[in-house]
Coordinates of C-alpha atoms and ligand atoms in Angstrom, one line a residue:
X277 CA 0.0 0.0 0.0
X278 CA 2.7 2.7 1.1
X279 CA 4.5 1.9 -2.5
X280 CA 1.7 2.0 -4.4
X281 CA 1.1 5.6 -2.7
X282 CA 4.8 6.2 -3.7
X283 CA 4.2 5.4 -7.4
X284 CA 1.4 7.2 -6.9
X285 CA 3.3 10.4 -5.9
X286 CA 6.3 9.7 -8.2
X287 CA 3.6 10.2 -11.4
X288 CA 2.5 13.5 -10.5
X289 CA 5.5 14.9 -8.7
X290 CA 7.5 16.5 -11.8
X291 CA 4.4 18.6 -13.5
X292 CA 4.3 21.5 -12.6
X293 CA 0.6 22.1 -11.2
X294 CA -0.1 25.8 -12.5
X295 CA 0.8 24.7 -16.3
X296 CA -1.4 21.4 -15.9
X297 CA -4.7 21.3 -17.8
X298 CA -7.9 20.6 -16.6
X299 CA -8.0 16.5 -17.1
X300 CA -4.2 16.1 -15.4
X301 CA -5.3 18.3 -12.8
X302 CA -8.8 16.1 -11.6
X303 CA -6.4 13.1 -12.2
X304 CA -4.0 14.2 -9.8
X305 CA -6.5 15.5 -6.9
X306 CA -8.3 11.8 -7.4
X307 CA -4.5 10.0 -6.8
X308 CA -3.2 12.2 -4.6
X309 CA -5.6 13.0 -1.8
X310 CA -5.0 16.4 -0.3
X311 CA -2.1 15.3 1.9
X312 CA 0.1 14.1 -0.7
X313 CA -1.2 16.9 -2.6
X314 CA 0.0 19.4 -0.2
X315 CA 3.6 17.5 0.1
X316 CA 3.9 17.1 -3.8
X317 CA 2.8 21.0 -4.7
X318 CA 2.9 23.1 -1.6
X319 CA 5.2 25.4 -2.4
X320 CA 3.8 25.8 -6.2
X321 CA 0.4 26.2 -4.1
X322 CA 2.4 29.2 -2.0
X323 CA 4.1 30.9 -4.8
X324 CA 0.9 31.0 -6.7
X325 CA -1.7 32.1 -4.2
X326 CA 0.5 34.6 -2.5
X327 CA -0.8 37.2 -3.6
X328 CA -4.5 36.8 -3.5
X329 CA -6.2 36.2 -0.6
X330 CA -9.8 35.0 -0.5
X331 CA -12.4 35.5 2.0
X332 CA -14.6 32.8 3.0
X333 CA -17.6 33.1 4.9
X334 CA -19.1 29.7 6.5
X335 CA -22.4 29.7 7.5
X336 CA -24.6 27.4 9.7
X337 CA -28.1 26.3 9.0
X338 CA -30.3 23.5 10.2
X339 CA -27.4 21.2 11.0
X340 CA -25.3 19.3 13.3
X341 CA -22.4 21.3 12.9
X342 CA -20.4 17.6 12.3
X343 CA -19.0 18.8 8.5
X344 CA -17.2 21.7 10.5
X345 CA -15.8 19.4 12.9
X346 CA -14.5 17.0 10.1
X347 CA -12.6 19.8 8.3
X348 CA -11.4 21.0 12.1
X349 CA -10.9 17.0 12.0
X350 CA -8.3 17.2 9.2
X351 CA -4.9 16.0 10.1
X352 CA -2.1 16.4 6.9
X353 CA -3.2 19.2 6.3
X354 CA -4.8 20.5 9.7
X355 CA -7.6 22.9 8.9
X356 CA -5.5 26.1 10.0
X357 CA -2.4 24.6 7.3
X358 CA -4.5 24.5 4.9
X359 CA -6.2 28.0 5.3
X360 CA -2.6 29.1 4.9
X361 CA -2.1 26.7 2.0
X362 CA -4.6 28.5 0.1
X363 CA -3.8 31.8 1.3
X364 CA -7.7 32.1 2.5
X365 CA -9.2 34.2 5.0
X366 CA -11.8 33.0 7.4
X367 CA -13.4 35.9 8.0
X368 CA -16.9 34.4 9.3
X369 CA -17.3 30.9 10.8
X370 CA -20.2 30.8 13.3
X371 CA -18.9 28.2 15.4
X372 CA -15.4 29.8 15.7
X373 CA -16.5 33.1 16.0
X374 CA -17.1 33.6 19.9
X375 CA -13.7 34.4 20.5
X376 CA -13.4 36.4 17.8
X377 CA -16.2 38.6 19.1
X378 CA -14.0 38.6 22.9
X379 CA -11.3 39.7 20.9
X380 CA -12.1 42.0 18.6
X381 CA -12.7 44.9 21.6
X382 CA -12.0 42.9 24.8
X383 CA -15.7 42.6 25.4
X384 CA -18.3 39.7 25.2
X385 CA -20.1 38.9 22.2
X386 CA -23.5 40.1 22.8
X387 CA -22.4 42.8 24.5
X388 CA -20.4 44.2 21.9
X389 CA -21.0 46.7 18.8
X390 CA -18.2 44.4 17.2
X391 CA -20.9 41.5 17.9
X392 CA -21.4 38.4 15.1
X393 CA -24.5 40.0 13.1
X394 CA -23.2 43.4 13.0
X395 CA -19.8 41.7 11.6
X396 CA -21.8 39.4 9.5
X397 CA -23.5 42.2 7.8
X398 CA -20.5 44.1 7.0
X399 CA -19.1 41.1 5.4
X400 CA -21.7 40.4 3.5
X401 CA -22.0 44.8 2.4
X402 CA -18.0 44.2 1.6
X403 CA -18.6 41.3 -0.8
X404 CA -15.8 39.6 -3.1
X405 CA -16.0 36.2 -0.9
X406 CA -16.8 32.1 -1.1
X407 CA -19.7 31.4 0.8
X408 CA -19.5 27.8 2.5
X409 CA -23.1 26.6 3.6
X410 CA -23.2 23.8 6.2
X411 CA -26.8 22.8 7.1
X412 CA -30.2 23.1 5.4
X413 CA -31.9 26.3 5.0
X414 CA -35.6 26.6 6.3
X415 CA -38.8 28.0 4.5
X416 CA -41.5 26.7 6.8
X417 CA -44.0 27.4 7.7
X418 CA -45.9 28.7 5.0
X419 CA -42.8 30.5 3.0
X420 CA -41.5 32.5 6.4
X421 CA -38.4 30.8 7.3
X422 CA -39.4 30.9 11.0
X423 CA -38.4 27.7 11.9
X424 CA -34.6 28.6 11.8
X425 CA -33.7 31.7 13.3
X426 CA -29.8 33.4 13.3
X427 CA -30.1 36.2 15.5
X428 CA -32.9 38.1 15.4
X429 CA -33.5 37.0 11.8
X430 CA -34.3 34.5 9.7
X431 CA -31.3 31.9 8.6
X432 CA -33.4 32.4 5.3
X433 CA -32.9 35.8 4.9
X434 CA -29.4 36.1 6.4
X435 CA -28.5 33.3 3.4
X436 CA -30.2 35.5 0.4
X437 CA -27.8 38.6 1.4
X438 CA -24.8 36.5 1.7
X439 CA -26.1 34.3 -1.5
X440 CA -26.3 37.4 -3.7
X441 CA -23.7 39.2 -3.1
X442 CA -21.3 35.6 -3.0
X443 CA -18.6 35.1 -5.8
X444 CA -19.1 31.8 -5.6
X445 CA -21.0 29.2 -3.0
X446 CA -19.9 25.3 -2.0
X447 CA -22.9 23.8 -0.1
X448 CA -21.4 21.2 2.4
X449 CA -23.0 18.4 3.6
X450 CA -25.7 16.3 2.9
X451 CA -28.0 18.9 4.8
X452 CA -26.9 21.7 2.7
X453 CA -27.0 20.1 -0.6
X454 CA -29.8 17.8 -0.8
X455 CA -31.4 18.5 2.6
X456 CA -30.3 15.3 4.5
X457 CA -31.1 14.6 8.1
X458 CA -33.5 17.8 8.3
X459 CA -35.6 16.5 5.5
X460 CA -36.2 12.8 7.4
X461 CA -39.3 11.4 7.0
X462 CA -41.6 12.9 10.0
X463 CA -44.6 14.6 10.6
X464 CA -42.7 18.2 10.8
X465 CA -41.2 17.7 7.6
X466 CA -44.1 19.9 5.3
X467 CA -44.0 22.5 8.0
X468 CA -40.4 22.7 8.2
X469 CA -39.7 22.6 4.7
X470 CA -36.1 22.4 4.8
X471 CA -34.2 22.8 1.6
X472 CA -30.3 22.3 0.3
X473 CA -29.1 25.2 -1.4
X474 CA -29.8 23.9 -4.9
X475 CA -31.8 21.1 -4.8
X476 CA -33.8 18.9 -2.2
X477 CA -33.7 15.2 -2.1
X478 CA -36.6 14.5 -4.5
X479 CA -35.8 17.9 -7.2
X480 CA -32.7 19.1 -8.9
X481 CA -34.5 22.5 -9.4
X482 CA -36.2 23.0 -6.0
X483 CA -33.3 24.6 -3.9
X484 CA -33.1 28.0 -2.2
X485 CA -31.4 29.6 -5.0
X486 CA -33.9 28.3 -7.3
X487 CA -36.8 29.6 -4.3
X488 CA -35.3 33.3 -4.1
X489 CA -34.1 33.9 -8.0
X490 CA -30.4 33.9 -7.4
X491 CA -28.0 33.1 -9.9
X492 CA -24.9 31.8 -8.5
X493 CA -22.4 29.3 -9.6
X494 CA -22.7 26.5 -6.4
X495 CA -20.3 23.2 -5.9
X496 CA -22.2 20.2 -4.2
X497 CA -20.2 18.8 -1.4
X498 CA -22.0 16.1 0.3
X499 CA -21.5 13.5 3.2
X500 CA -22.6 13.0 6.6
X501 CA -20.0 14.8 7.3
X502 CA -18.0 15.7 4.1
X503 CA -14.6 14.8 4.0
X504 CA -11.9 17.3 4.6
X505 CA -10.1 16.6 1.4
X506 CA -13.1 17.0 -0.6
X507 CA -13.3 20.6 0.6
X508 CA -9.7 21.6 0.5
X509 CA -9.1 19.8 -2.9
X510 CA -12.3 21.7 -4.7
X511 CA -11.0 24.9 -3.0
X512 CA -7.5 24.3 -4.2
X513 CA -8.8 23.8 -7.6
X514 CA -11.1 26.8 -7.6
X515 CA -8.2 29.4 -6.5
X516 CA -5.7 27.7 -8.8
X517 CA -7.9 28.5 -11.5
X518 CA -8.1 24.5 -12.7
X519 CA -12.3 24.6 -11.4
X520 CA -14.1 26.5 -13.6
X521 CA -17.5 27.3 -12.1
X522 CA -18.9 28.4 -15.0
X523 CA -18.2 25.3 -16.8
X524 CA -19.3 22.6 -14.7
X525 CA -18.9 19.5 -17.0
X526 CA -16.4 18.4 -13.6
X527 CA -20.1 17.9 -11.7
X528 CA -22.0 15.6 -11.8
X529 CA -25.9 15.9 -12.4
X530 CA -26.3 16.2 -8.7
X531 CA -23.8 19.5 -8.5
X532 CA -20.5 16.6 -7.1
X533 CA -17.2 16.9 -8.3
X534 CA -16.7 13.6 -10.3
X535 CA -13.1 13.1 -9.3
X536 CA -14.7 12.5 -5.8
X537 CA -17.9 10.8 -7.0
X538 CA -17.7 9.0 -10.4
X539 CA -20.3 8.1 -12.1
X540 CA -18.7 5.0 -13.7
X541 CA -18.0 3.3 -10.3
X542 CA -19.4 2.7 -7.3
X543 CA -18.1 2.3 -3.3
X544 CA -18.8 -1.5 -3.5
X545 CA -15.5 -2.0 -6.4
X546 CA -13.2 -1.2 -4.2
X547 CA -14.3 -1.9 -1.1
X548 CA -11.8 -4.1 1.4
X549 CA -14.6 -6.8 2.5
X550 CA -15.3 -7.1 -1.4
X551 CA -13.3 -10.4 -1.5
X552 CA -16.2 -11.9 1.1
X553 CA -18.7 -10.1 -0.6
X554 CA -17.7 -11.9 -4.2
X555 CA -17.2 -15.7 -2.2
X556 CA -20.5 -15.2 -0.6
X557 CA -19.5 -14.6 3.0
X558 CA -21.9 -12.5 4.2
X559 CA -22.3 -11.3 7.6
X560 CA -25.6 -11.5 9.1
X561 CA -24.8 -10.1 12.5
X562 CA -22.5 -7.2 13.3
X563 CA -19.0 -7.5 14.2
X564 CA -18.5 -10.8 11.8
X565 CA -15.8 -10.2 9.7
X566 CA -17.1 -10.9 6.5
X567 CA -19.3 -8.6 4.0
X568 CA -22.2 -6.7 5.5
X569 CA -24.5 -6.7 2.6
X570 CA -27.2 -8.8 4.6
X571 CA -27.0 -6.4 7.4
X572 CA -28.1 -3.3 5.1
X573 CA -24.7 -2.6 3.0
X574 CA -25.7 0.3 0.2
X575 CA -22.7 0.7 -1.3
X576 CA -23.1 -0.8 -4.3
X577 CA -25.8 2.2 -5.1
X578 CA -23.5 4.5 -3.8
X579 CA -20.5 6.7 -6.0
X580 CA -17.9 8.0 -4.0
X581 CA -14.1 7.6 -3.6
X582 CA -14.8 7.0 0.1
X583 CA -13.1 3.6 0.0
X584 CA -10.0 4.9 -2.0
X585 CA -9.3 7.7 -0.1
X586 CA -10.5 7.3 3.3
X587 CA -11.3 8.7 6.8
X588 CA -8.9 10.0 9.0
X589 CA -6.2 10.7 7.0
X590 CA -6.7 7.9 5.4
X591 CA -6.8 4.8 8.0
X592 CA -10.3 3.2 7.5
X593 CA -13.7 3.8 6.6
X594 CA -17.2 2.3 7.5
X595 CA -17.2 -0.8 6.1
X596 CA -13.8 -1.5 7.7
X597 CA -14.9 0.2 10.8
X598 CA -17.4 -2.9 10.5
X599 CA -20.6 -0.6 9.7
X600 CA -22.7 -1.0 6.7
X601 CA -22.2 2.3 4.2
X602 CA -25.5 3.9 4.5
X603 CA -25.1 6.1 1.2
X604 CA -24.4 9.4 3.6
X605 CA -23.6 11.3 0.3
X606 CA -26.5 10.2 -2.3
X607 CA -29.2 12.6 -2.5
X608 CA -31.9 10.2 -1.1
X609 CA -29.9 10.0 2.3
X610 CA -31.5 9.3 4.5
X611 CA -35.1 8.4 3.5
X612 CA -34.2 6.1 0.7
X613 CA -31.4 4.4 2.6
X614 CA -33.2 3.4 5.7
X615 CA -33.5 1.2 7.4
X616 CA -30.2 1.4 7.4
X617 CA -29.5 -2.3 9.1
X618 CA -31.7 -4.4 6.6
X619 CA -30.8 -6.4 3.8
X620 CA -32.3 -4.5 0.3
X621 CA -32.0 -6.5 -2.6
X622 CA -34.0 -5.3 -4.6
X623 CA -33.9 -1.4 -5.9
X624 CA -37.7 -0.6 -5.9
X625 CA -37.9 -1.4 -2.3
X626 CA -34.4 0.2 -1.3
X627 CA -35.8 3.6 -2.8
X628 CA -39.6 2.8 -2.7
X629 CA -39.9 6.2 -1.0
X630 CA -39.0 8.3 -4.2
X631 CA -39.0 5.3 -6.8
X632 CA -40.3 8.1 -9.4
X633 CA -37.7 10.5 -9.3
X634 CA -34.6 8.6 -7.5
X635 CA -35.0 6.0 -10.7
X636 CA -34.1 8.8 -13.1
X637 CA -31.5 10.7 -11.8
X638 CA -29.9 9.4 -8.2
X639 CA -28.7 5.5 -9.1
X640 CA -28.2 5.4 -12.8
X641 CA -26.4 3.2 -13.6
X642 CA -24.9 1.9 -10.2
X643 CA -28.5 0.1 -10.2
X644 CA -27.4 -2.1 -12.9
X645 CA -23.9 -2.5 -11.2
X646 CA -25.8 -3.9 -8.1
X647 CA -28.2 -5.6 -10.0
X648 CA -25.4 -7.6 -11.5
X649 CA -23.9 -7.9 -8.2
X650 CA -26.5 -9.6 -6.2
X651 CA -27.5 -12.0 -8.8
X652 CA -24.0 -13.3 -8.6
X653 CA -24.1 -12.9 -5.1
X654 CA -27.1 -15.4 -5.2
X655 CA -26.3 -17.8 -7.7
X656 CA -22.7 -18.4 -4.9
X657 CA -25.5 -19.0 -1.9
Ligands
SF4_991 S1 -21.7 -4.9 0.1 FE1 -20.7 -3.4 1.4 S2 -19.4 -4.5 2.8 FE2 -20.0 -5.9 1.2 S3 -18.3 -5.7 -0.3 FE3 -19.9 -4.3 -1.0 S4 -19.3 -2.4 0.0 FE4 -18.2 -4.0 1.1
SF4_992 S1 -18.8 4.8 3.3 FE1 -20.9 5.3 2.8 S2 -21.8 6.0 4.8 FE2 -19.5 5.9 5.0 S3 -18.9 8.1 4.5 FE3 -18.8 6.9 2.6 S4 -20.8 7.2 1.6 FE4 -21.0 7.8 3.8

């Protein structure tokens, strides 16, 4: 494994990452992962982004605040490294921000004139930043965005002034992009009416931008949480002028970067239980060993680079943590993935909820991939 990440590093390490075009550039961020990515072109990354710093403004929604504490989470680089890999400025981060507010004029935070919504609004007056969403945004009830306040106002409102006057926005999180845990299945859900920021779990068009009118180019980074790397690797590609945003053949239909989720695989190819998977030992209690299809597996409906790349800085991942992958990062999450501990063989009854609209644009063709799989699965029972 540690040569193959050497070869790995030994293919990229001569170019030169300003001069490479788009295609070697994806290629790279999908070998490399952003630690050897910092190692290889760090200094190419510091001579080149010197000079322009960009402000980044992080807000919270309806959330759990868990896709901060992943990037916070991130060990090679640590989240402060690479805010001064990329040269960036954090000028807003809600969960941060306390001591900001103590420090900006010795006094507490609510007390203060320097406090977070005065600051916020100037910000968002100043323009010229990236806006990072984390968390859903509410409409309910009827339209009023009530059920989430930030301050004294609405999260809805405080997200259309930092939305319009944005350069650019990355929705993180399953929350922010598709609506995730805030849109589970309950009796709240109509009057909450949570929504990502450019599409809900069951409508591509149905986000908040769509909602309020605004224009903006938006990057879909999902995951219960999203992965570090994910973030710093988009951002990298963004400053470094290799992520156009107004060219977004690099998404996916969904609004994902495909070097992160392809559309031509899916988790389950290179999972590590895979051998057990493909001689049919299958697990039907946790803690086993063996594959964990029987005890609600989705990964073979699932595209991500997950089992590639990894969770903390790159040691495991849920299936080798010994829990079934519960597709954190597909639109339909969570609705169409639960229960999350059963057995669903058959695709009409894993996203019965949605059936209609998950069918044409969430599994593709990873249904035929899984389809393929589990009738080999069963012919080896
Ligand atoms: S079904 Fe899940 S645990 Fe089994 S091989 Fe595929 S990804 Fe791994
Ligand atoms: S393995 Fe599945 S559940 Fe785990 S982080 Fe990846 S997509 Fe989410």
């Amino acid at each position: 494994m540690a040569s193959e990440k050497l070869n790995i590093i030994e293919q990229f390490k001569n170019l030169d990452v300003l001069k490479m075009d788009r295609r070697t550039f994806l290629k790279a961020v999908a070998a490399l992962g952003a630690t050897s990515f910092v190692s290889v072109y760090g200094n190419q990354l510091a001579s080149a982004l010197t000079f322009s710093e960009t402000k980044v403004l992080w807000l919270h929604g309806a959330e759990c605040t868990g896709c901060s504490e992943s990037a916070l989470n991130g060990e090679k680089p640590e989240f402060a490294d690479a805010l001064r890999e990329l040269n960036i400025s954090l000028t807003y981060h809600e969960t941060l921000l306390a001591q900001q507010g103590i420090f900006n004029d010795g006094k507490l935070v609510n007390t203060s004139d320097l406090n977070a919504e005065i600051l916020l609004h100037d910000l968002i007056e100043a323009g010229n930043y990236i806006l990072v969403v984390e968390g859903s945004i509410g409409n309910g009830p009827d339209g009023t965005g009530k059920i989430c306040m930030y301050g004294g106002n609405t999260f809805k409102s405080v997200f259309e002034h930092a939305a319009k006057n944005a350069n650019a926005i990355i929705a993180l999180g399953t929350c922010a992009t598709y609506g995730g845990i805030t849109v589970t299945d309950a009796a709240t859900k109509k009057y909450c009416d949570f929504k990502g920021v450019m599409q809900t779990e069951q409508d591509r068009n149905d986000g908040m931008l769509q909602l309020l009118k605004i224009n903006k180019p938006c990057v879909n980074l999902p995951g219960c949480p999203s992965h570090p790397d994910w973030l710093f690797l988009t951002v990298a590609g963004i400053l470094l002028g290799k992520l156009d945003l107004t060219d977004p053949s690099w998404l996916d239909a969904d609004g994902r970067p495909l070097m992160f989720f392809p559309q031509d695989a899916v988790l389950h190819d290179n999972c590590p239980r895979r051998g057990y998977y493909d001689r049919g030992v299958l697990d039907k209690d946790i803690a086993q060993g063996g594959c964990l299809w029987k005890i609600g597996c989705k990964a073979p409906y699932v595209h991500s680079d997950c089992a590639l790349r990894k969770w903390n800085d790159g040691t495991s991942l849920c299936m080798q943590a010994g829990g079934p992958c519960i597709a954190c990062v597909e639109p339909i999450f969570p609705n169409g993935s639960m229960p999350f501990y059963e057995e669903k063989e058959r695709v009409e009854i894993l996203f019965g909820v949605n059936m209609g609209m998950v069918a044409a644009f969430v599994i593709g063709a990873a249904v035929v991939a899984a389809g393929v799989h589990a009738v080999r699965r069963m012919k080896k029972e």
